[in-house]
mmCIF file of C-alpha atoms and ligand atoms in Angstrom:
data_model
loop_
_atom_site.group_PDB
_atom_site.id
_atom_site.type_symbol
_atom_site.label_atom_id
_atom_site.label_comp_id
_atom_site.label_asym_id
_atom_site.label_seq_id
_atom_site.Cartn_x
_atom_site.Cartn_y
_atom_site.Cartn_z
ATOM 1 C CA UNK A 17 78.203 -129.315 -14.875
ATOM 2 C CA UNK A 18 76.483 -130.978 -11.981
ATOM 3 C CA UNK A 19 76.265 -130.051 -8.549
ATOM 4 C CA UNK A 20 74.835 -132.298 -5.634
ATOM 5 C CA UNK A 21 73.914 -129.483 -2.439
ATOM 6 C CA UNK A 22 73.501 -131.622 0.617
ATOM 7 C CA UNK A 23 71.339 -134.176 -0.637
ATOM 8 C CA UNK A 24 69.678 -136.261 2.168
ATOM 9 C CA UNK A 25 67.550 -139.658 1.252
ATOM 10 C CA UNK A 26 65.650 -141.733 4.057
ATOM 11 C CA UNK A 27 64.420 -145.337 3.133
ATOM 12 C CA UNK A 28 61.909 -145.212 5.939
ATOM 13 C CA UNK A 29 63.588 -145.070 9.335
ATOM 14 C CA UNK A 30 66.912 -146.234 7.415
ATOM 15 C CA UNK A 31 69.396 -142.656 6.398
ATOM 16 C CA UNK A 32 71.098 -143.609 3.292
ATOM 17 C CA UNK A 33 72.031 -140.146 2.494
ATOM 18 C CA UNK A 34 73.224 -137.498 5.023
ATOM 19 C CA UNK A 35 74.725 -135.057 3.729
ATOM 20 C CA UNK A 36 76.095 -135.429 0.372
ATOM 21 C CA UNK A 37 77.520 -132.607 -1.715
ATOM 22 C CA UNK A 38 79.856 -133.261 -4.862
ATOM 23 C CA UNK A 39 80.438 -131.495 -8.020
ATOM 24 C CA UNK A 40 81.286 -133.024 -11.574
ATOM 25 C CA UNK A 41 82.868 -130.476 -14.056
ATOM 26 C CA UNK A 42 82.361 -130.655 -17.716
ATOM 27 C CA UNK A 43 85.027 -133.462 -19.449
ATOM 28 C CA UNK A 44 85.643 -134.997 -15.656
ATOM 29 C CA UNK A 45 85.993 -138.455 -14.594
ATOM 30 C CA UNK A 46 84.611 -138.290 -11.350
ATOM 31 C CA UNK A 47 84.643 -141.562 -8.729
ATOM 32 C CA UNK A 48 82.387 -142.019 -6.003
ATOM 33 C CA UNK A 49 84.263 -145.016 -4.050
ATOM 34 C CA UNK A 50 83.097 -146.219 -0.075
ATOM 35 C CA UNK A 51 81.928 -149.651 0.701
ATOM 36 C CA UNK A 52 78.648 -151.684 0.901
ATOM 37 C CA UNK A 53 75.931 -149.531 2.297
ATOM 38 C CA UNK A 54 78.008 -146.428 1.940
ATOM 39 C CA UNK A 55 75.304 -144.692 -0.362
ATOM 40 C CA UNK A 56 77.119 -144.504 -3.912
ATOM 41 C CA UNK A 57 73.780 -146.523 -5.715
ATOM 42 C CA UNK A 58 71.353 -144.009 -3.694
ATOM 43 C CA UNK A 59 73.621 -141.171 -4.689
ATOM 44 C CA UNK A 60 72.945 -141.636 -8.575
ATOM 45 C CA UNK A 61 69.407 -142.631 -8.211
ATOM 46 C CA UNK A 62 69.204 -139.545 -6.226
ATOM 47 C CA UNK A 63 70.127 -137.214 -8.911
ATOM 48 C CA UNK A 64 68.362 -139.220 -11.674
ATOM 49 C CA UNK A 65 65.213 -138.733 -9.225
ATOM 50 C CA UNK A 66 64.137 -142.201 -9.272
ATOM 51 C CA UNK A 67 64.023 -141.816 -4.987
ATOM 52 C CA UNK A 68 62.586 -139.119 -3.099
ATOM 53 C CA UNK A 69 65.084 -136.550 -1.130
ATOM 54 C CA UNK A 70 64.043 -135.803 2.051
ATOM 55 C CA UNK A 71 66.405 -132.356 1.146
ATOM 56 C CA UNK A 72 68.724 -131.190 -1.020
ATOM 57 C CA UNK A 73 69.479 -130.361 -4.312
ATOM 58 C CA UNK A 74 70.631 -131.373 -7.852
ATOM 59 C CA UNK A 75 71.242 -128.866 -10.393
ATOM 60 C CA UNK A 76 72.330 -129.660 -13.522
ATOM 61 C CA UNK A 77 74.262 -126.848 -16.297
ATOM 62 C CA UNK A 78 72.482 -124.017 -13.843
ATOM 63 C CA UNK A 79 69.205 -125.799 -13.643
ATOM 64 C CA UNK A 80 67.726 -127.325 -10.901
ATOM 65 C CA UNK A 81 66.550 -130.825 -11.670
ATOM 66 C CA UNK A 82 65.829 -132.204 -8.220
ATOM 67 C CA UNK A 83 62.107 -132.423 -9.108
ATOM 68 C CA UNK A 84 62.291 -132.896 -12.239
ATOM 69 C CA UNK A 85 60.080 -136.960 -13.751
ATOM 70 C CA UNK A 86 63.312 -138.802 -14.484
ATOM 71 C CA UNK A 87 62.789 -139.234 -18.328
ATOM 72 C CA UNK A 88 63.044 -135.376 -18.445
ATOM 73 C CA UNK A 89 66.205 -135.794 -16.810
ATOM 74 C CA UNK A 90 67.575 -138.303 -19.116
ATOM 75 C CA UNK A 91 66.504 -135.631 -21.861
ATOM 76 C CA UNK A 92 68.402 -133.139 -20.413
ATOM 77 C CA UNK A 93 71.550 -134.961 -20.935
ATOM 78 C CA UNK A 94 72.309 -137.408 -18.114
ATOM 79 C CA UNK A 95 72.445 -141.162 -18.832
ATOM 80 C CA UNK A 96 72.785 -143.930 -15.881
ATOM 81 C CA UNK A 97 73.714 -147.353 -16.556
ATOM 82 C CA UNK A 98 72.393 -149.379 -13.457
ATOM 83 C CA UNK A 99 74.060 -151.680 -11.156
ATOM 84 C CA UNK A 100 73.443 -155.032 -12.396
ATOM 85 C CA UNK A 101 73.405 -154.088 -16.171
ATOM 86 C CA UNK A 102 69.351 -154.591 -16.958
ATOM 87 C CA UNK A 103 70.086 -155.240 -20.202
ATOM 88 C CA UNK A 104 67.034 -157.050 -22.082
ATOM 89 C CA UNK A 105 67.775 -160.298 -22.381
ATOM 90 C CA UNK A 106 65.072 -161.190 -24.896
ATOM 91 C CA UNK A 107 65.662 -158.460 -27.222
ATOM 92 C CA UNK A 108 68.931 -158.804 -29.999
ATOM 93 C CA UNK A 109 71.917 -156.568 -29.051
ATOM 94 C CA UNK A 110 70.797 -154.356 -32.000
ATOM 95 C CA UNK A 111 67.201 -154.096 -30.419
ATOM 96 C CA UNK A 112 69.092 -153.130 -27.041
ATOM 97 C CA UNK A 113 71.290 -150.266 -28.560
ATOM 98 C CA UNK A 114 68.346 -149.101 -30.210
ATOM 99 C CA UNK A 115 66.522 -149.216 -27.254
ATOM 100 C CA UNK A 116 68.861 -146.250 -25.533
ATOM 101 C CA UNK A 117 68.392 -143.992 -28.262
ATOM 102 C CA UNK A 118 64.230 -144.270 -27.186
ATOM 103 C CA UNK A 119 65.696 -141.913 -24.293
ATOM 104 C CA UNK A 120 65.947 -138.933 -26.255
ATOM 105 C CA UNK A 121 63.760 -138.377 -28.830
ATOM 106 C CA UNK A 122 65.353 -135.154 -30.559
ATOM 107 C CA UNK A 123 68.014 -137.804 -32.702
ATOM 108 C CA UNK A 124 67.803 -138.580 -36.264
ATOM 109 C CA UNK A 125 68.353 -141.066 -38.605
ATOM 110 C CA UNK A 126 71.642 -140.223 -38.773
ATOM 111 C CA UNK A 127 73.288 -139.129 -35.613
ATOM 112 C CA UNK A 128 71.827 -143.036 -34.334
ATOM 113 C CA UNK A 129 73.909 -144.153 -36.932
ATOM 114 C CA UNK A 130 76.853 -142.255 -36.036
ATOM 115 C CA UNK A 131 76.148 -143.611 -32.236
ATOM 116 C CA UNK A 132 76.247 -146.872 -33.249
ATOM 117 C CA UNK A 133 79.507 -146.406 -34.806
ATOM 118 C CA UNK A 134 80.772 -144.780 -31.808
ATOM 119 C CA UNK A 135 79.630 -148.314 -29.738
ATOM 120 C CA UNK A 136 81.075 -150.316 -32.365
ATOM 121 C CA UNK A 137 84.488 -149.178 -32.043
ATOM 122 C CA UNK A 138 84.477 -148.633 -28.756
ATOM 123 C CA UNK A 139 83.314 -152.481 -28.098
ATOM 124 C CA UNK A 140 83.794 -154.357 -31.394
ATOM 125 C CA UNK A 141 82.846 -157.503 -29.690
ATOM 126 C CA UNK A 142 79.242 -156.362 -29.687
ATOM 127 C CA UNK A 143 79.307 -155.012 -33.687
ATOM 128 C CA UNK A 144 80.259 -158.915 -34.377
ATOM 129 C CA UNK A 145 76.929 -160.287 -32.241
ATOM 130 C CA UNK A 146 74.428 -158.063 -33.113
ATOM 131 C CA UNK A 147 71.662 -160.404 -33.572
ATOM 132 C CA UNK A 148 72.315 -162.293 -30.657
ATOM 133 C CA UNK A 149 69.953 -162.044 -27.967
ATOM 134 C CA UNK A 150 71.393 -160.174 -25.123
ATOM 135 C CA UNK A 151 70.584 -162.608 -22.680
ATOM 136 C CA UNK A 152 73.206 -165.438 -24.381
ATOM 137 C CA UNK A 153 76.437 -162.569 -23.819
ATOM 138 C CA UNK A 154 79.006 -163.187 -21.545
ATOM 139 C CA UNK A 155 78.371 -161.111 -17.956
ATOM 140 C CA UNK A 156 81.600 -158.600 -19.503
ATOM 141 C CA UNK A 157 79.768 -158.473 -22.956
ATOM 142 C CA UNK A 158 76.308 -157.601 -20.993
ATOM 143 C CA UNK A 159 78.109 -154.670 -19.367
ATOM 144 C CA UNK A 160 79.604 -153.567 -22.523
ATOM 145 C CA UNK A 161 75.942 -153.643 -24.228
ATOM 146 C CA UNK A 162 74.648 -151.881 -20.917
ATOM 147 C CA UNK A 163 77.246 -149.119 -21.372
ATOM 148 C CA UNK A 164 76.763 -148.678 -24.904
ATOM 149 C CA UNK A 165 73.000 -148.572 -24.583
ATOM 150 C CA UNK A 166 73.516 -145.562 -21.982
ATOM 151 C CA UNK A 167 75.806 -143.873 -25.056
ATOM 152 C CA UNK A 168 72.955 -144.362 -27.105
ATOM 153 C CA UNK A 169 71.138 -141.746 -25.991
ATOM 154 C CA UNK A 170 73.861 -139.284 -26.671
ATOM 155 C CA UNK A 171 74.303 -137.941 -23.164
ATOM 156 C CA UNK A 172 76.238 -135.088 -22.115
ATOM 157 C CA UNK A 173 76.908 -136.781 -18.973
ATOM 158 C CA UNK A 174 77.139 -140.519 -17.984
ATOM 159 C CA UNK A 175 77.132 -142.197 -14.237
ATOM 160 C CA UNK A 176 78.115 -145.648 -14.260
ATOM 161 C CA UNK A 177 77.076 -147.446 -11.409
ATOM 162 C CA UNK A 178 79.819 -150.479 -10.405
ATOM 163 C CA UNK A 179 80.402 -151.605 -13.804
ATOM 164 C CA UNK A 180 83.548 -153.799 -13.076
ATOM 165 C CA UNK A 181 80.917 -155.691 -10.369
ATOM 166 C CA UNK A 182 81.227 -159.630 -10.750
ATOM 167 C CA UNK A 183 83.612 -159.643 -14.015
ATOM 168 C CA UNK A 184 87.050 -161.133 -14.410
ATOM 169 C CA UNK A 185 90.254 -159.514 -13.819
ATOM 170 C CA UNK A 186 91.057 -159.265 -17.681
ATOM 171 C CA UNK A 187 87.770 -157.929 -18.289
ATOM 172 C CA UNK A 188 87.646 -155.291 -15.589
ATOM 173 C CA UNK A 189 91.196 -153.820 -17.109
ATOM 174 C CA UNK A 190 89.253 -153.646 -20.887
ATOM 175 C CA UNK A 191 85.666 -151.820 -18.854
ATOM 176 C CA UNK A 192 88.605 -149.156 -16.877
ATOM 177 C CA UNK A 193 90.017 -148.712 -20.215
ATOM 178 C CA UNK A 194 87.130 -147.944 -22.356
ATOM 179 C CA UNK A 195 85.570 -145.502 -19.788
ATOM 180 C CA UNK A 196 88.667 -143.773 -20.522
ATOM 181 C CA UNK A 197 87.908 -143.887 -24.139
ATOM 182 C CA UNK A 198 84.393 -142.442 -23.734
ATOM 183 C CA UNK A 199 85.793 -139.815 -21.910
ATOM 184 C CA UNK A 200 87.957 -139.356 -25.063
ATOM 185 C CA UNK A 201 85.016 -138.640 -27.044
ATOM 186 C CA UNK A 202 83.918 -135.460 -25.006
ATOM 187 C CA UNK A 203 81.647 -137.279 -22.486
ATOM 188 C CA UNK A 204 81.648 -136.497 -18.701
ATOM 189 C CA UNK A 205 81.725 -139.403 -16.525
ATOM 190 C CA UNK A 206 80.339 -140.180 -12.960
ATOM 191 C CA UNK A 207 81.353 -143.617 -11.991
ATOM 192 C CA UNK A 208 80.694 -145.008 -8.819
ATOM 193 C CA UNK A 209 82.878 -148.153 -8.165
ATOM 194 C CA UNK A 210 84.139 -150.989 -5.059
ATOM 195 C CA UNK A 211 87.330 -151.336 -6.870
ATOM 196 C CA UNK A 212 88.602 -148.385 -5.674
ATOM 197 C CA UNK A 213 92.221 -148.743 -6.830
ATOM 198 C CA UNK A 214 91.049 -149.160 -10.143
ATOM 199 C CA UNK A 215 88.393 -146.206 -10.206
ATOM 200 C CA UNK A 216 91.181 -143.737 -8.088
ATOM 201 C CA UNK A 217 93.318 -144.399 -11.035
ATOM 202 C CA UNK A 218 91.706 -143.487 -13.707
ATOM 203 C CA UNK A 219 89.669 -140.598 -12.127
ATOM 204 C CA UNK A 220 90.393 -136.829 -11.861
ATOM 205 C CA UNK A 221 88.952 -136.897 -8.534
ATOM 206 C CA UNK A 222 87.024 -138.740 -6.080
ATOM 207 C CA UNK A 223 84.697 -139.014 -3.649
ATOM 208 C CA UNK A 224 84.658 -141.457 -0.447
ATOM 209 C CA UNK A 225 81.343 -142.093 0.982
ATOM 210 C CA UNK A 226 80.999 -143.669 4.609
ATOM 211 C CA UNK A 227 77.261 -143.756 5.897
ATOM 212 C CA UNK A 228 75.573 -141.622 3.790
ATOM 213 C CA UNK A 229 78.470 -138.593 4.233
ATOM 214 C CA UNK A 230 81.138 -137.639 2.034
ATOM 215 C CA UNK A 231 84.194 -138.213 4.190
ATOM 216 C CA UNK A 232 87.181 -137.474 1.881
ATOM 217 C CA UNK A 233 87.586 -135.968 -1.411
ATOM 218 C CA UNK A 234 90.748 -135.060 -3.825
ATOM 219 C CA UNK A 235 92.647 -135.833 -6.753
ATOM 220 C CA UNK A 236 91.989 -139.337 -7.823
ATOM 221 C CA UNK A 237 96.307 -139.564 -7.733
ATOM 222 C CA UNK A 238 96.455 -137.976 -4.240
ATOM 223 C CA UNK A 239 93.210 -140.443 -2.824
ATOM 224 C CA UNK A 240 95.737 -143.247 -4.428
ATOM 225 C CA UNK A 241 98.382 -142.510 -1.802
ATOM 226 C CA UNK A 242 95.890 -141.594 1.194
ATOM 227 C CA UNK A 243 96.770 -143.863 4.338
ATOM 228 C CA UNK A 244 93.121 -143.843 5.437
ATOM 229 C CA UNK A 245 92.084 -144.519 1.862
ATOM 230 C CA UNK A 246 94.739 -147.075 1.164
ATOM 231 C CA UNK A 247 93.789 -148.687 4.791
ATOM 232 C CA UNK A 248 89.810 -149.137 4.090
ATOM 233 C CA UNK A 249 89.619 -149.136 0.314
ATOM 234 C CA UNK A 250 93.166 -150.364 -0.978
ATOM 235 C CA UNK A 251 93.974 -153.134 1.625
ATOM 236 C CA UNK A 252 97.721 -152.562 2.260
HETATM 237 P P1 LIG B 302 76.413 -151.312 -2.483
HETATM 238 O O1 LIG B 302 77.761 -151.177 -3.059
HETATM 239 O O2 LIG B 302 76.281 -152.440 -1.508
HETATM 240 O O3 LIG B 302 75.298 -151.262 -3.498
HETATM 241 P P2 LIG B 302 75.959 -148.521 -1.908
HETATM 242 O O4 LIG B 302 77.090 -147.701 -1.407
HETATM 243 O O5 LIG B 302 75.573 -148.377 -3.313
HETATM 244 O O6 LIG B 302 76.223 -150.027 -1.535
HETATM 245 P P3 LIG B 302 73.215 -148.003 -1.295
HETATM 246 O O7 LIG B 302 72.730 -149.152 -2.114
HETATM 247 O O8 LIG B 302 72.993 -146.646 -1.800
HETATM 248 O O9 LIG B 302 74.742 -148.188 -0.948
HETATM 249 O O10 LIG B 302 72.547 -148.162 0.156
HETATM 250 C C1 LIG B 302 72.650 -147.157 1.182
HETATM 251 C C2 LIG B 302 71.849 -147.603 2.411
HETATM 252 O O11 LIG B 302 70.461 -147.634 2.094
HETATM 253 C C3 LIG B 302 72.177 -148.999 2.907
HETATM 254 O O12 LIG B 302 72.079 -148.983 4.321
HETATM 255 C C4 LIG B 302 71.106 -149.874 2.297
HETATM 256 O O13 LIG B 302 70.861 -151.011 3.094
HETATM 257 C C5 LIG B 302 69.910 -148.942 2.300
HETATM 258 N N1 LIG B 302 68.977 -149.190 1.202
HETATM 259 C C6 LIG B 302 69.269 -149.181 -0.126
HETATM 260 N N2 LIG B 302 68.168 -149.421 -0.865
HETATM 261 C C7 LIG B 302 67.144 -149.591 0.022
HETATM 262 C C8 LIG B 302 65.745 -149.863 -0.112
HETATM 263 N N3 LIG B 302 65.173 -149.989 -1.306
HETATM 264 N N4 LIG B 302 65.016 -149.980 1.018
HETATM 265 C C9 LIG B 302 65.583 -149.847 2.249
HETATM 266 N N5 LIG B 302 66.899 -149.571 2.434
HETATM 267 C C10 LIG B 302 67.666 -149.448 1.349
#
């Protein structure tokens, strides 16, 4: 479904992509793990185009979208929920969900309806505060809402960019758990993550970046029991 071919991104004199190549088939969840600085946030803002490659190429269901303005991309079927959540912390959670669906303007009446099912019973926490303003959530509710805005759009394709980042233990388990849910519902997942023990577990395969190069790849299960992997990443 997507293929990354080499992809190389320079922030000035600073390489934050070297030479990264990866694949995500159709109905995968697919883990880009490595530490801070490793390149996983570049990575995804590489293939949504919002920085320039300095080479390389994305191509997306046999088309290449490496040029293509970013909003085409997101029409094209790729969603990505940002580190840090961006939600819109003036606007209600309802104005928020709604605000995802502004990324693809082919839905109707509807299918947004049937969407916002889909977020409601995947997180009924946010069905019960709809008017609130997003800004007033907990941090795990924001990342729910973020998540759920990115479904809005009704992407084939979603990359999820650390969203167990700064939330408690209890809340990371439910966030691991519902990405396996969305997967459930035919979606194909890119999720970049720091808790790699977490992310190995529940992916199909993985990815480890060190300084802007893929350095290891496999089954998520077989990463899991790697001694290098288990030595940087796992901390036993
Ligand atoms: P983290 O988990 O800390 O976000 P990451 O693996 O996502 O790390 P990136 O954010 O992609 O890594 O950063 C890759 C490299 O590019 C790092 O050396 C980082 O300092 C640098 N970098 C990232 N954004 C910029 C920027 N806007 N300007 C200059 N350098 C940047």
């Amino acid at each position: 479904m997507l293929k990354l071919d080499s992809l190389k991104v320079n922030y000035g004199y600073i390489s934050a992509l070297r030479n990264v190549s990866i694949e995500v088939q159709a109905g995968e969840i697919v883990t880009l793990i490595g530490g801070n600085g490793a390149g996983k946030t570049t990575t995804l803002m590489a293939i949504s185009n919002l920085v320039n490659k300095a080479s390389g190429t994305v191509t997306f269901k046999g088309t290449d979208i490496s040029r293509l303005a970013p909003n085409k991309i997101v029409r094209m079927g790729i969603s990505h929920v940002p580190e840090g959540r961006k939600i819109f912390p003036a606007l209600s959670v309802y104005e928020n969900l709604i605000s995802g669906t502004m990324g693809n303007p082919s839905l109707g009446k509807e299918k947004i309806e049937s969407l916002l099912e889909l977020s409601f019973t995947l997180f009924p926490r946010l069905k019960e505060r709809l008017k609130q303003d997003g800004g007033s959530l907990s941090g795990g509710e924001q990342q729910m809402l973020a998540i759920a805005r990115g479904l809005m759009m009704d992407p084939e394709l979603i990359m999820l960019d650390e969203p167990s980042l700064g939330l408690a233990p209890i809340l990371v388990e439910e966030i691991f758990e519902m990405i396996v849910e969305i997967r459930r519902t035919g979606k194909t997942i890119l999720l970049i993550e720091q808790n790699a023990a977490m992310a190995l577990s529940i992916a199909d395969r993985g990815y480890v970046l060190e300084t802007g190069n893929v350095v290891l790849q496999g089954r998520g299960a077989e990463l899991l029991e790697d001694s290098a992997v288990k030595k940087a990443y796992l901390g036993y």
